[in-house]
XYZ file of C-alpha atoms in Angstrom:
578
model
C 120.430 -34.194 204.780
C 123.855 -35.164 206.620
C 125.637 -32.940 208.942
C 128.599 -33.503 206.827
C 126.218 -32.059 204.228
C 125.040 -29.042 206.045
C 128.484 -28.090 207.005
C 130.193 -28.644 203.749
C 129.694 -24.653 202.080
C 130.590 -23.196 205.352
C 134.198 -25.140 205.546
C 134.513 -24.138 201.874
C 133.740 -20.471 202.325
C 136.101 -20.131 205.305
C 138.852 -21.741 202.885
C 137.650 -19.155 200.589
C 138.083 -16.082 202.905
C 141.432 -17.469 204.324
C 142.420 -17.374 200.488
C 140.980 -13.766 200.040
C 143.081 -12.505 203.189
C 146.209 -14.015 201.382
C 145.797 -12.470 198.230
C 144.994 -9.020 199.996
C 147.768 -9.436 201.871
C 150.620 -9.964 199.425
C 148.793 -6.780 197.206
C 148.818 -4.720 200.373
C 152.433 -5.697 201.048
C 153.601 -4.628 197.432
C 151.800 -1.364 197.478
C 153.457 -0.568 200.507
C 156.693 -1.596 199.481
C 155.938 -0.125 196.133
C 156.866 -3.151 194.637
C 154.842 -5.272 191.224
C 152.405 -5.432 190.798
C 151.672 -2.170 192.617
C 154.341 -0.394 190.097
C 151.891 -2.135 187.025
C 148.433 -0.435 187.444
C 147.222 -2.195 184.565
C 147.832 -5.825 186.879
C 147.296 -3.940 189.962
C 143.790 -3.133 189.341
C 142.526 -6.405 187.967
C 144.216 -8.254 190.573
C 142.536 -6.081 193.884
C 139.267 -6.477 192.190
C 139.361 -10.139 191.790
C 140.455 -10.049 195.377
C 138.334 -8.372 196.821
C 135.029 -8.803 194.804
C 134.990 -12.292 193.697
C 135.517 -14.070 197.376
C 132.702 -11.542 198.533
C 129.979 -12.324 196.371
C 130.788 -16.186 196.771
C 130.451 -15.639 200.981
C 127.178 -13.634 200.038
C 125.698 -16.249 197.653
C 126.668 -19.633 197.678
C 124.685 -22.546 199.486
C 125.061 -26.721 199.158
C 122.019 -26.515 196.240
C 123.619 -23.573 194.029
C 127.217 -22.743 194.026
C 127.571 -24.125 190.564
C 125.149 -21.577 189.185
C 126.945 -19.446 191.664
C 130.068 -20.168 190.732
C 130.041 -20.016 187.238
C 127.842 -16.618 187.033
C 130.338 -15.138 189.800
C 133.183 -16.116 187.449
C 131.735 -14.529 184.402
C 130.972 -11.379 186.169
C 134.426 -10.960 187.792
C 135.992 -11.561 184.099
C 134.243 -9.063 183.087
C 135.063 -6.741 185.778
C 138.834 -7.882 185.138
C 138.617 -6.542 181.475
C 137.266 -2.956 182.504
C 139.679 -3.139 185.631
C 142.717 -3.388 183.174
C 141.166 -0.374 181.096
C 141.357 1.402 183.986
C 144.495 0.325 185.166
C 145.912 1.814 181.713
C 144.572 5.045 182.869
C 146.673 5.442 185.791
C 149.866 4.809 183.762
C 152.736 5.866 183.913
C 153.279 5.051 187.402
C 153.830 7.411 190.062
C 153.370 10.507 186.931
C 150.252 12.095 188.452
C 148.366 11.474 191.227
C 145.426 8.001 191.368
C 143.572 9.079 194.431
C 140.347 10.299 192.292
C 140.809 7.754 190.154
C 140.787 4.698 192.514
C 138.036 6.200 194.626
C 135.824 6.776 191.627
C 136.553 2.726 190.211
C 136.191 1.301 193.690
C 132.571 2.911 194.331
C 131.582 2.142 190.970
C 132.797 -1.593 191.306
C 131.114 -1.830 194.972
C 127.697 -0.849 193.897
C 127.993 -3.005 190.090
C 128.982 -5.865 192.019
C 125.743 -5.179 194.405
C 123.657 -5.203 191.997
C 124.841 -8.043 190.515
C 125.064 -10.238 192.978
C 121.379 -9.947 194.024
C 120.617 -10.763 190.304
C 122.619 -13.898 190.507
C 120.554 -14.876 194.099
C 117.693 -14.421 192.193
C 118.797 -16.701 189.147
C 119.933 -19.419 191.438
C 116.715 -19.236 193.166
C 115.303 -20.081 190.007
C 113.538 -16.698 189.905
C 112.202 -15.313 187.060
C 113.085 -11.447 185.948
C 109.295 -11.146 186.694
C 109.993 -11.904 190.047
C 110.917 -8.263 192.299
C 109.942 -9.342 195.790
C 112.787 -12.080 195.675
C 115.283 -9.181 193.922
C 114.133 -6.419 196.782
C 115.024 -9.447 199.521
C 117.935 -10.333 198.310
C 119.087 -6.715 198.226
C 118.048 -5.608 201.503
C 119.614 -8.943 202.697
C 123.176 -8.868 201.503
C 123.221 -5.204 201.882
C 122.473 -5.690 205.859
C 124.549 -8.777 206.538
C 127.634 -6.606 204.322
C 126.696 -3.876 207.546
C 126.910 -6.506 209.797
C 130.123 -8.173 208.386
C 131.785 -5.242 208.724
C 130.678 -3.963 212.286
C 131.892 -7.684 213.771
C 135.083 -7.122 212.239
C 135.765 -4.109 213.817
C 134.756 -4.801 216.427
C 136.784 -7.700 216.644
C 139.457 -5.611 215.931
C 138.856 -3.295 218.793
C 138.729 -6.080 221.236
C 142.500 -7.239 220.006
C 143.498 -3.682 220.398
C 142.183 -3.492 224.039
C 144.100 -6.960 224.282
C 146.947 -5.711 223.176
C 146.908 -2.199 225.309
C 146.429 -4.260 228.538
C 148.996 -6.295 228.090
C 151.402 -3.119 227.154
C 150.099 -1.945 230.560
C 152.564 -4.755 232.462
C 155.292 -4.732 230.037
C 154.594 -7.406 227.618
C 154.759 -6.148 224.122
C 154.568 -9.223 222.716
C 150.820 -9.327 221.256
C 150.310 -5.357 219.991
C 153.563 -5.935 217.859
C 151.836 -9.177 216.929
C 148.612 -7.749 215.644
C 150.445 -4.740 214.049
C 152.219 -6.939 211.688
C 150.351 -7.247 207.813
C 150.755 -10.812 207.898
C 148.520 -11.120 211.009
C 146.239 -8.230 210.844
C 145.300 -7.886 207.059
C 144.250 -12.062 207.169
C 142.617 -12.009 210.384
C 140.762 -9.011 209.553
C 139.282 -10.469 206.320
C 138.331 -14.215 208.096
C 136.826 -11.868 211.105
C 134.550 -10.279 207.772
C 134.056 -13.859 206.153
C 132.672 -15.208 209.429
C 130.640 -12.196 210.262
C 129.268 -12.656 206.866
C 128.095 -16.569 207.335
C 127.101 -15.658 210.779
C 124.232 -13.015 209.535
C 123.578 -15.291 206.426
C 122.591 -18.214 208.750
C 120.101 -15.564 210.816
C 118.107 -14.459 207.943
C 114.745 -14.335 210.431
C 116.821 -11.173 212.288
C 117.893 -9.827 209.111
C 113.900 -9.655 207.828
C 113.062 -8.622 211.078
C 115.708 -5.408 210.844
C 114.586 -4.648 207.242
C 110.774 -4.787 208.871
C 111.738 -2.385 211.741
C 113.350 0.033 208.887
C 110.638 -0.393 206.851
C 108.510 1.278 209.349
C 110.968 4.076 210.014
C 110.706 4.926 206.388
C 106.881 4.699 206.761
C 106.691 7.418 209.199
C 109.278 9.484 207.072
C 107.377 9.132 203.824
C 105.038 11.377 204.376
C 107.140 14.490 205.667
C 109.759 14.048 203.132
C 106.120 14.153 200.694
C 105.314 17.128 202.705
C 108.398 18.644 202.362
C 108.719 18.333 198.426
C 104.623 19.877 197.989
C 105.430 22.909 199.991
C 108.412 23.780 198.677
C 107.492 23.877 195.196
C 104.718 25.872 196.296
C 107.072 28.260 197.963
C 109.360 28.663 194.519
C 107.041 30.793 192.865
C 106.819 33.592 195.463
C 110.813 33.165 196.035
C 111.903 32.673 192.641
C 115.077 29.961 191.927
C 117.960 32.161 192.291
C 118.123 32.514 196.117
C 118.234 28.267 195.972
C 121.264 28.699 192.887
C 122.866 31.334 194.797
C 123.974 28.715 197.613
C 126.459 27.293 195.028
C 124.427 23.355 196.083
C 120.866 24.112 194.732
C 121.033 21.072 192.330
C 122.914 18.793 194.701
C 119.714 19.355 197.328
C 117.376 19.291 195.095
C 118.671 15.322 194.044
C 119.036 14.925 197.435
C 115.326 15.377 197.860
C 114.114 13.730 195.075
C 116.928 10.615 195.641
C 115.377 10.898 199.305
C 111.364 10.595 198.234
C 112.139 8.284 196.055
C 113.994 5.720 198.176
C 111.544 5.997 200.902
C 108.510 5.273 198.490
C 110.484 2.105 197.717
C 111.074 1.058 201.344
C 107.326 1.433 202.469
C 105.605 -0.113 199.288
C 108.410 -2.911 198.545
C 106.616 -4.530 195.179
C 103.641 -3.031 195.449
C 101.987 -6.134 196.124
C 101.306 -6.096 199.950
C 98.420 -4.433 201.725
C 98.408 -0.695 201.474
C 100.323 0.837 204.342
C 98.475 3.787 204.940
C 94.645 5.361 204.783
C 92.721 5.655 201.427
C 93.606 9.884 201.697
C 96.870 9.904 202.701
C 98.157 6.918 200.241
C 96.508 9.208 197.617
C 98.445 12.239 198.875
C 101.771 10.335 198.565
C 100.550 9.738 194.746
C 100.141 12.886 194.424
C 103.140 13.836 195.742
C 105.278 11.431 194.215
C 103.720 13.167 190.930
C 105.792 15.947 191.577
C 109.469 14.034 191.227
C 109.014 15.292 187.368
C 109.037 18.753 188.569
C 112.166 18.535 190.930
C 113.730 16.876 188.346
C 113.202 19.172 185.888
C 114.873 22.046 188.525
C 118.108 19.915 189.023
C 118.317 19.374 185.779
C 118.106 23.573 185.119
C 120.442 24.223 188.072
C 122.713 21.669 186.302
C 122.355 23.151 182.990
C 123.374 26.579 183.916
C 126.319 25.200 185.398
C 127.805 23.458 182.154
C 126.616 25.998 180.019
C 128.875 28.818 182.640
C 131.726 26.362 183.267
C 131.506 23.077 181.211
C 131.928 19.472 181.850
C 133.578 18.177 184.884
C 133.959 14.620 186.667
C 131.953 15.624 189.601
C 129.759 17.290 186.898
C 129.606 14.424 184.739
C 128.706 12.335 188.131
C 125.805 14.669 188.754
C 124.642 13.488 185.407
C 124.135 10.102 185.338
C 122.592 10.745 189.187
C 120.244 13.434 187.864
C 119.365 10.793 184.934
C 118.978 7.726 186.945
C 116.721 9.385 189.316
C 114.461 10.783 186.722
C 114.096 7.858 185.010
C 112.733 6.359 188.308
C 110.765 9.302 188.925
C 109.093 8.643 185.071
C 108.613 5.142 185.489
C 106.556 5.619 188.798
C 104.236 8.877 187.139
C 103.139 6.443 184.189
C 102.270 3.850 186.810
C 100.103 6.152 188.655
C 98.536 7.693 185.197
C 98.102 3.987 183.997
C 97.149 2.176 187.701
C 95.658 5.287 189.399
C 95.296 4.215 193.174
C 96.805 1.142 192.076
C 99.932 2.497 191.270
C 102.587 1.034 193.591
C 101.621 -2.394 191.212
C 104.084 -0.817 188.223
C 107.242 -0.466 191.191
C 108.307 -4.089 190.453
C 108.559 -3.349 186.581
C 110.241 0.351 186.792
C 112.567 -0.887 189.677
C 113.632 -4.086 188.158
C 114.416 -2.368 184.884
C 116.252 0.390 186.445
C 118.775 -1.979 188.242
C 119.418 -2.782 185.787
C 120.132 0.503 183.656
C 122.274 1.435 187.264
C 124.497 -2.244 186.700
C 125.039 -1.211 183.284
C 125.955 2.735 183.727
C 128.715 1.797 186.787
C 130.513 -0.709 184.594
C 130.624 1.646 181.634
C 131.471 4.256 183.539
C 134.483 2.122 184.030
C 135.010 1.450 179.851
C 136.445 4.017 177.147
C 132.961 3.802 175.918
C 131.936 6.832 178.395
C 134.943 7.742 179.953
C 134.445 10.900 182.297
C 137.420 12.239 182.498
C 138.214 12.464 178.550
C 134.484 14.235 178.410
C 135.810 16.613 181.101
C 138.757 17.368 179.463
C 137.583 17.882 176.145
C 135.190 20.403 177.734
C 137.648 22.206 179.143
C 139.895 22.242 176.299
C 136.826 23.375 173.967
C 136.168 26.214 176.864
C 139.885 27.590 175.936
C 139.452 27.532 172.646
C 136.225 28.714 172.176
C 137.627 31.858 174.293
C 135.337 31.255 177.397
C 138.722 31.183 179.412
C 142.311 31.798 178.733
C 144.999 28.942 178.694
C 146.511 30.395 181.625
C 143.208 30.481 183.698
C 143.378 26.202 183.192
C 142.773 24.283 186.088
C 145.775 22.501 185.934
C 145.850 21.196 189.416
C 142.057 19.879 188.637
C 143.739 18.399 185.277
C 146.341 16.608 187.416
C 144.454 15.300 190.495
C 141.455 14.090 188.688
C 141.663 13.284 185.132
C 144.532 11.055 185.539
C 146.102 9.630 182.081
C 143.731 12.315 180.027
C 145.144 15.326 181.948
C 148.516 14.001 181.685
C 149.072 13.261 178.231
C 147.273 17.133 177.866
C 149.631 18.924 179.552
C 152.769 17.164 178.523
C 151.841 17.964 175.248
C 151.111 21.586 176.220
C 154.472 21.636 178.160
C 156.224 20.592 174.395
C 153.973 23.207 172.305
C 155.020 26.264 174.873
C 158.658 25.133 174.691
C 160.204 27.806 176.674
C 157.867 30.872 174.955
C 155.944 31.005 178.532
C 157.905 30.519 181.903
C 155.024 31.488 184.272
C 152.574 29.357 182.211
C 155.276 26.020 182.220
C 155.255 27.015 186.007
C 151.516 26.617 186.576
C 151.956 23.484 184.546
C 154.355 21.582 186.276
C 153.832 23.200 189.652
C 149.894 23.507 190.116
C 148.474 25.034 193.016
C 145.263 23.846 194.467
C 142.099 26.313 193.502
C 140.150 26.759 197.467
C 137.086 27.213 196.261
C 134.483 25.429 193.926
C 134.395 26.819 190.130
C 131.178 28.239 190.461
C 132.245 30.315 193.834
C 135.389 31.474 191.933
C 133.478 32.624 189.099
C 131.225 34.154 191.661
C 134.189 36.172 192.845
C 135.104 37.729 189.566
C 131.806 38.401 188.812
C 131.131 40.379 192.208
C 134.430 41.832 192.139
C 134.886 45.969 192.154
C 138.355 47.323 191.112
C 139.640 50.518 192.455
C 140.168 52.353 190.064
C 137.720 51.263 187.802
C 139.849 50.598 184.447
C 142.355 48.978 186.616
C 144.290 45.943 184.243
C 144.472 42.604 186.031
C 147.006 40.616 184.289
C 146.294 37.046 183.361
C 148.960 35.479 185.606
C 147.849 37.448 188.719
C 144.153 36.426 187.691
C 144.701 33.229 188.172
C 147.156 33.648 191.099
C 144.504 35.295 192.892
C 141.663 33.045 191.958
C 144.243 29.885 192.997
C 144.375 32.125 196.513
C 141.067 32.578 197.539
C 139.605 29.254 199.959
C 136.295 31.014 200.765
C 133.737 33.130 198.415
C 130.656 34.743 199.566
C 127.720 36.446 197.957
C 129.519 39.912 199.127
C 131.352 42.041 196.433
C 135.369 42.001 197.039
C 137.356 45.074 195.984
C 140.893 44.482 194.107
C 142.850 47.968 194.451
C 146.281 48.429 193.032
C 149.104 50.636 195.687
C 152.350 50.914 195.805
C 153.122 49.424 199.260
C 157.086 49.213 199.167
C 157.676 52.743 197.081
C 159.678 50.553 193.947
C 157.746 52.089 191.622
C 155.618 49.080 191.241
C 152.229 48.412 192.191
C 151.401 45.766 194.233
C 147.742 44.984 194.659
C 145.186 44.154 197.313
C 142.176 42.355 197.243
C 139.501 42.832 200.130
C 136.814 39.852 200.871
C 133.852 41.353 202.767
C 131.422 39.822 205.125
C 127.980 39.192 204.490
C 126.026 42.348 205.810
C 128.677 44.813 206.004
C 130.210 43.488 209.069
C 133.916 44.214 207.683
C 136.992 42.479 205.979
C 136.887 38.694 205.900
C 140.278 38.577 204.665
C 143.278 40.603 203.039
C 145.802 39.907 200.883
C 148.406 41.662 198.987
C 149.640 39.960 195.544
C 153.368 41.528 194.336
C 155.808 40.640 191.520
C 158.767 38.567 192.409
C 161.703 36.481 190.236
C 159.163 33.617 189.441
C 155.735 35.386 188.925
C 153.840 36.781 191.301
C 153.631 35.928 194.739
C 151.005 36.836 197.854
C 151.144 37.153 201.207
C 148.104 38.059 204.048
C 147.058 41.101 205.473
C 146.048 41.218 209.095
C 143.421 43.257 209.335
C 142.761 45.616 212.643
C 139.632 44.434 214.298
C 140.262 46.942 216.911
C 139.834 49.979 214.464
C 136.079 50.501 213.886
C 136.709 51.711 210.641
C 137.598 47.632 209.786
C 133.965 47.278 209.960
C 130.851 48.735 208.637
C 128.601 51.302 210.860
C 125.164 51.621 210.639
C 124.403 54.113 207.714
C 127.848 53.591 207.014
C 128.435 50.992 203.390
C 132.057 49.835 203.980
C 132.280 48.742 200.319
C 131.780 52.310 199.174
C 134.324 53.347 201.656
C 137.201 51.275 200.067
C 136.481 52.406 196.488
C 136.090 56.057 197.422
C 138.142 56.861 200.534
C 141.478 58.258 200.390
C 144.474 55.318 200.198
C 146.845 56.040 203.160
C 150.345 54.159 204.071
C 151.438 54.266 207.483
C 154.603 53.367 209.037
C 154.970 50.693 211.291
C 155.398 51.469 214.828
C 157.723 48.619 215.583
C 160.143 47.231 212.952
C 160.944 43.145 212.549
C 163.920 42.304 213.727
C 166.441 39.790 212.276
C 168.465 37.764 214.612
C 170.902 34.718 213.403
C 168.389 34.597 210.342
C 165.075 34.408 212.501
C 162.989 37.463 211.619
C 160.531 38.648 214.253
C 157.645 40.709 213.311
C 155.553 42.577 215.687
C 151.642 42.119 214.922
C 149.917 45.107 215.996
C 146.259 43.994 217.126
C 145.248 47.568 217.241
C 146.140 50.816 215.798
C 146.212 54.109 218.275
């Protein structure tokens, strides 16, 4: 083997980051300058995928033997990933119509972790591995996952170091070099041959790599067993504590996949293929068996948690989301229980067959998530849509905002064809259309505020419009009933209305707020609430909430009146009343 031989990839993979920090310049350059194809979403998207995938998994993959297996399978992914990209890209159209934040965070982590599996299936075929073969596809992964770390730590920190350069040199008057590395045409290339380099660097140290995934291996080893621990007694805690406390935090069923996601990743870590000596004693590794039998069972409780949720409040992205993670999980969780019912004690032998199969299953569910095929924002707005006309909500209790920061094209097409249908039959409702207002709290906490909430008097009428006025107002809900009470504050005849949010054990009024009519709908404004008067506040033997519903309404004056100079009102905020 020549030197000219040995050196030959590493030449060509610099050429191909230098190329992959011009591309991503020029597409950073038009998006800031709002110029094509940055105005085209359907090129934009194809075009910062190629970009930015393609060149990476060549720098992660390709050596002198293989980069024309490499190549070509690289190639055929990223045309694939152009295709979906441009479905995509049709889904942010028009331009500038409706915000793409959601919608480009949502493709690029989908795209990151398709192309990560991927690419560790293509090491493995240029290897000449066979899909039989897990310990070179668990490797592989740990390996480009690590040296991606890596990559991206050396570029920053390169980056810091040309910031320091360019502060010291500030420091005696010579601006020259932190205008220079401010400019996109040196920052946005240096920063991606910085990356490119860090990634050959790592790939050339693979021994400090292994050792790294070795020293993590036995972190996870000591963690196995508590996070085991942890699983065994809380299920045996459920019965005597029932599931609603854990649904009543409003995140049951995200911590319960964070606990099974958790167990489940560790058991991979320690055991690898399953192949290798067995890591702990005879009764513990039997005790992690055991435990890792009860995955089904937490599975099964995110899965009810999640349930209850659609059933109360339908489909959503995030919901959808929780899903396919609920779903891939369990599937692993599955997988491993038949291995220890078919292997017994031999169990960990089935984690190169369940684990191979379900990287599979993941590669396939990110790109589709990506395809009209199972499109999660047309399921969440058809959901939605079915909720209004089935009578489960109102039109005018939509989540428009929701509509119009998350379900991109979907949403937009909705409501424009809503906006046509109402003509001009609903001002307040066209309003809330065009105009949305961000809801501060989760669905399930607003729900949980109508459903706690106690209206003074009893039969009092909350209009639609001031429904969802109020329910677009509130940022924080607790498990605490509110009180809504309707008074005439300003003696027009008309009653404005208040709504109360308590603290948790009757330690007084979290917040006030008064909701009145005005030209355009309704309107709302805060209430400063007197901590000095202990009546603000619950007493022991003393329920505040029956206080507010019962107690005698009283207006008082204010002592001081605002004043208005040159149009600059000044209010006086009494902290305490005497």
């Amino acid at each position: 083997m020549s030197k000219e031989e040995t050196e030959r990839p590493t030449r060509a993979l610099l050429w191909v980051s230098l190329l992959q920090g011009a591309c991503l310049y020029h597409l950073y350059g038009a998006t800031k300058a709002e110029r094509w194809p940055s105005t085209a979403p359907v090129w934009d998207f194809p075009l910062w995928t190629l970009a930015v995938i393609s060149p990476l998994m060549l720098l992660l993959s390709v050596t002198r033997d293989n980069w024309k297996a490499v190549s070509r399978d690289v190639a055929v992914f990223s045309a694939l990933l152009a295709l979906l990209a441009i479905y995509v890209g049709t889904q942010a159209e028009p331009f500038s119509a409706f915000p793409v934040g959601a919608l480009v965070g949502v493709y690029a982590a989908t795209v990151f972790i398709a192309s990560f599996k991927a690419v560790i299936h293509i090491q493995r075929r240029a290897e000449g591995s066979g899909l039989s073969s897990y310990s070179s596809l668990f490797t592989n992964s740990w390996r480009s996952f690590l040296i991606g770390v890596f990559a991206g730590a050396f570029a920053l920190l390169f980056w810091l170091i040309l910031t320091l350069w360019g502060a010291l040199f500030d420091a005696i008057g010579v601006g020259f070099f932190s205008r220079l590395f401010r400019e996109d045409w040196f920052a946005v290339p240096t920063l991606t041959l910085a990356f490119g380099i860090g990634v050959l660097l790592f790939r050339s140290n693979t021994r400090v790599i292994d050792s790294i995934t070795q020293l993590l291996h036995s972190l996870f080893k000591l963690l196995l067993p508590l996070i085991v621990a942890l699983a065994s007694v809380f299920l045996i805690a459920l019965p005597f504590t029932g599931l609603q406390p854990l649904w009543d935090t409003g995140n049951g069923t995200a911590l319960l996949l964070w606990l099974l996601a958790l167990m489940l990743f560790c058991v991979n870590a320690v055991y690898q293929d399953g192949r290798q000596a067995n890591p702990y004693p005879g009764v513990l590794h039997r005790g992690i068996f055991l435990g890792v039998c009860t995955s089904p069972i937490i599975s099964a409780l995110a899965f009810y948690g999640l349930f209850l949720r659609l059933q109360d409040y339908g489909w959503t992205v995030e919901r959808c989301w929780a899903f396919v993670t609920w779903l891939v999980l369990s599937l692993f969780a599955l997988g491993y229980v038949i291995g220890v019912i078919r292997q017994r004690d031999a169990w960990t032998e089935d984690l190169a067959r369940t684990n191979t199969a379900m990287s599979l299953v993941l590669l396939a569910i990110m790109l589709l998530a990506n395809s009209p095929l199972l499109d999660f924002r047309k399921i969440s707005l058809a959901s939605q849509i079915d909720r209004v006309a089935s009578g489960d909500i109102a039109l005018a209790e939509f989540d428009f905002w929701y509509s119009r920061q998350y379900l991109a094209r979907p949403g937009y097409l909705y409501t424009e064809k809503l906006k046509v249908d109402l003509g001009d039959t609903d001002p307040e409702l066209l309003t809330a259309i065009e105009k949305p207002t961000r809801r501060g709290t989760r669905t399930p906490d607003r729900e949980l505020l109508w459903a706690n909430m106690r209206l003074r008097p009893a039969d009092l009428n909350v209009p639609p419009p001031l429904r969802r006025t109020i329910t677009e107002s509130v940022y924080q809900v607790t498990s605490e009933p509110s009180v809504l009470l309707a008074q005439d504050l300003d003696a027009d005849g008309t009653d404005e209305y208040v709504l109360l949010q308590l603290w948790p054990d009757n330690n007084g009024v979290m917040r006030a707020q008064v909701f009145y009519r005005h030209e355009k709908g309704w309107g709302s404004d805060e209430l400063v609430v007197q901590r000095g008067n202990s009546g603000a506040r619950g007493r022991e033997g003393d329920d505040l909430l029956d206080r507010l519903l019962d107690s005698p309404i009283e207006l008082r004056e204010k002592r001081f009146k605002d004043l208005d100079i040159g149009g600059v009102r000044l209010s006086v905020n009494q902290l305490r009343w005497d």
